């Protein structure tokens, strides 16, 4: 259990770091994925911090994020994902920043489904005392239902 607590501290520190950069640059963002599921009640280790930002705002962040980039900003077509994103490592914590619009998820039938991310619908919530904007719960459930990986099905069951 001690290691799990340390992981939460690592996530919190990375979240505070990226949040401060985004807020200083006045870039809206929305937390999605496993961290959002955790905040809504799924109790499993958090692998990474997934978030979306508007595509037009990424240039505001490039200089400050550059030393932490582990996967450069480009268009990726990987598994269930078709999107532009970059990956950062901050104090051993992975952070993935996807750019919207343009995110597509492959559903279990193999079809690509466009994701409409609306930052104005974000739900403010807390993770370890840090207030963050989350993808709305119903949208997160739809998102994870499309992906339908084991981890997503676990999250859906835990938060639905």
XYZ file of C-alpha atoms in Angstrom:
160
model
C 0.000 0.000 0.000
C 2.911 2.351 0.661
C 4.034 2.137 -3.001
C 0.507 2.990 -4.124
C 0.571 6.133 -1.956
C 3.940 7.086 -3.421
C 2.461 6.677 -6.913
C -0.375 9.059 -5.991
C 2.184 11.598 -4.785
C 4.096 11.235 -8.058
C 0.905 11.780 -10.057
C -0.057 14.763 -7.883
C 3.353 16.425 -8.324
C 3.270 15.958 -12.100
C -0.321 17.188 -12.223
C 0.567 20.339 -10.278
C 3.524 20.920 -12.611
C 1.600 20.571 -15.894
C -1.388 22.463 -14.473
C 0.811 25.451 -13.589
C 2.258 25.539 -17.110
C -1.173 25.293 -18.749
C -2.705 27.937 -16.506
C 0.204 30.379 -16.951
C -0.199 30.045 -20.723
C -4.002 30.341 -20.426
C -4.515 26.992 -22.165
C -7.763 25.150 -21.428
C -7.418 21.434 -20.773
C -9.499 18.427 -19.867
C -8.321 15.391 -17.888
C -9.420 12.091 -19.465
C -8.475 8.420 -19.277
C -7.450 6.553 -16.157
C -6.877 9.613 -13.990
C -10.394 10.881 -14.731
C -11.769 7.409 -13.986
C -9.815 7.342 -10.718
C -11.257 10.700 -9.671
C -14.751 9.394 -10.471
C -14.140 6.355 -8.246
C -12.133 3.675 -10.079
C -9.519 2.376 -7.658
C -6.553 1.203 -9.686
C -2.997 2.454 -10.136
C -2.700 5.472 -12.428
C -0.344 4.736 -15.318
C -0.238 8.224 -16.790
C -1.923 11.599 -16.916
C -3.976 11.902 -20.101
C -5.331 15.273 -21.098
C -6.534 17.175 -24.123
C -5.775 20.760 -25.107
C -6.822 22.833 -28.131
C -4.515 22.249 -31.094
C -4.062 25.985 -31.645
C -2.574 26.427 -28.153
C 0.252 23.895 -28.310
C 2.761 26.453 -29.632
C 2.401 28.398 -26.357
C 3.783 25.387 -24.470
C 6.545 24.044 -26.705
C 9.498 25.893 -25.197
C 8.669 25.072 -21.575
C 7.786 21.438 -22.290
C 10.731 20.700 -24.610
C 13.132 19.323 -21.949
C 10.510 16.789 -20.819
C 9.384 15.423 -24.194
C 9.761 11.649 -24.488
C 7.603 11.301 -27.633
C 7.587 14.304 -29.963
C 4.434 16.031 -31.121
C 3.241 14.309 -34.245
C 0.293 12.405 -35.653
C 0.146 8.892 -34.213
C -1.917 5.968 -35.439
C -1.448 3.361 -32.715
C -3.818 0.568 -31.744
C -7.116 2.192 -30.854
C -5.872 5.765 -31.321
C -5.643 8.190 -34.239
C -4.525 11.574 -32.922
C -1.831 14.189 -32.595
C -0.137 14.067 -29.236
C 3.084 14.425 -27.345
C 4.337 12.538 -24.340
C 6.259 14.024 -21.438
C 8.104 12.469 -18.533
C 8.182 14.633 -15.413
C 9.872 13.106 -12.361
C 9.235 9.596 -13.749
C 5.536 10.323 -14.354
C 4.225 9.973 -17.896
C 1.950 12.764 -19.190
C 0.231 12.476 -22.569
C -1.207 15.603 -24.163
C -3.603 15.065 -27.053
C -4.611 17.849 -29.409
C -8.212 18.532 -30.334
C -9.980 18.565 -32.656
C -8.912 15.466 -34.535
C -9.010 12.658 -31.964
C -10.428 9.365 -33.211
C -10.856 6.097 -31.335
C -11.198 2.689 -32.986
C -14.173 0.885 -31.497
C -14.367 -2.866 -30.893
C -15.860 -3.312 -34.399
C -12.806 -1.638 -35.960
C -14.576 1.587 -36.954
C -13.000 4.983 -36.275
C -15.172 7.249 -34.122
C -14.433 10.977 -33.958
C -14.251 12.390 -30.420
C -15.848 15.770 -29.825
C -14.087 17.322 -26.855
C -15.779 20.427 -25.458
C -13.733 22.167 -22.776
C -16.763 24.180 -21.646
C -18.455 20.981 -20.424
C -15.569 19.983 -18.143
C -16.513 19.022 -14.598
C -14.327 20.531 -11.885
C -13.227 17.940 -9.371
C -10.304 17.158 -7.064
C -7.384 14.766 -7.096
C -5.377 14.741 -3.866
C -6.462 18.347 -3.206
C -5.734 19.577 -6.758
C -8.781 20.985 -8.593
C -8.863 19.875 -12.218
C -11.303 19.938 -15.154
C -12.480 16.432 -16.051
C -14.223 14.957 -19.030
C -17.876 14.649 -17.930
C -18.596 11.229 -16.418
C -21.178 10.195 -19.033
C -18.769 11.132 -21.833
C -15.905 9.267 -20.123
C -18.075 6.152 -19.899
C -18.926 6.452 -23.619
C -15.227 6.994 -24.418
C -14.151 3.942 -22.436
C -17.037 1.860 -23.829
C -15.750 2.564 -27.347
C -12.235 1.472 -26.405
C -13.522 -1.603 -24.555
C -10.083 -2.716 -23.356
C -9.991 -4.706 -20.111
C -8.817 -1.653 -18.163
C -11.628 0.450 -19.652
C -14.275 -2.133 -18.783
C -12.912 -2.220 -15.222
C -13.134 1.587 -15.029
C -16.690 1.633 -16.407
C -17.833 -0.915 -13.847
C -16.210 1.084 -11.043
C -17.656 4.485 -11.974
C -21.037 3.671 -13.536
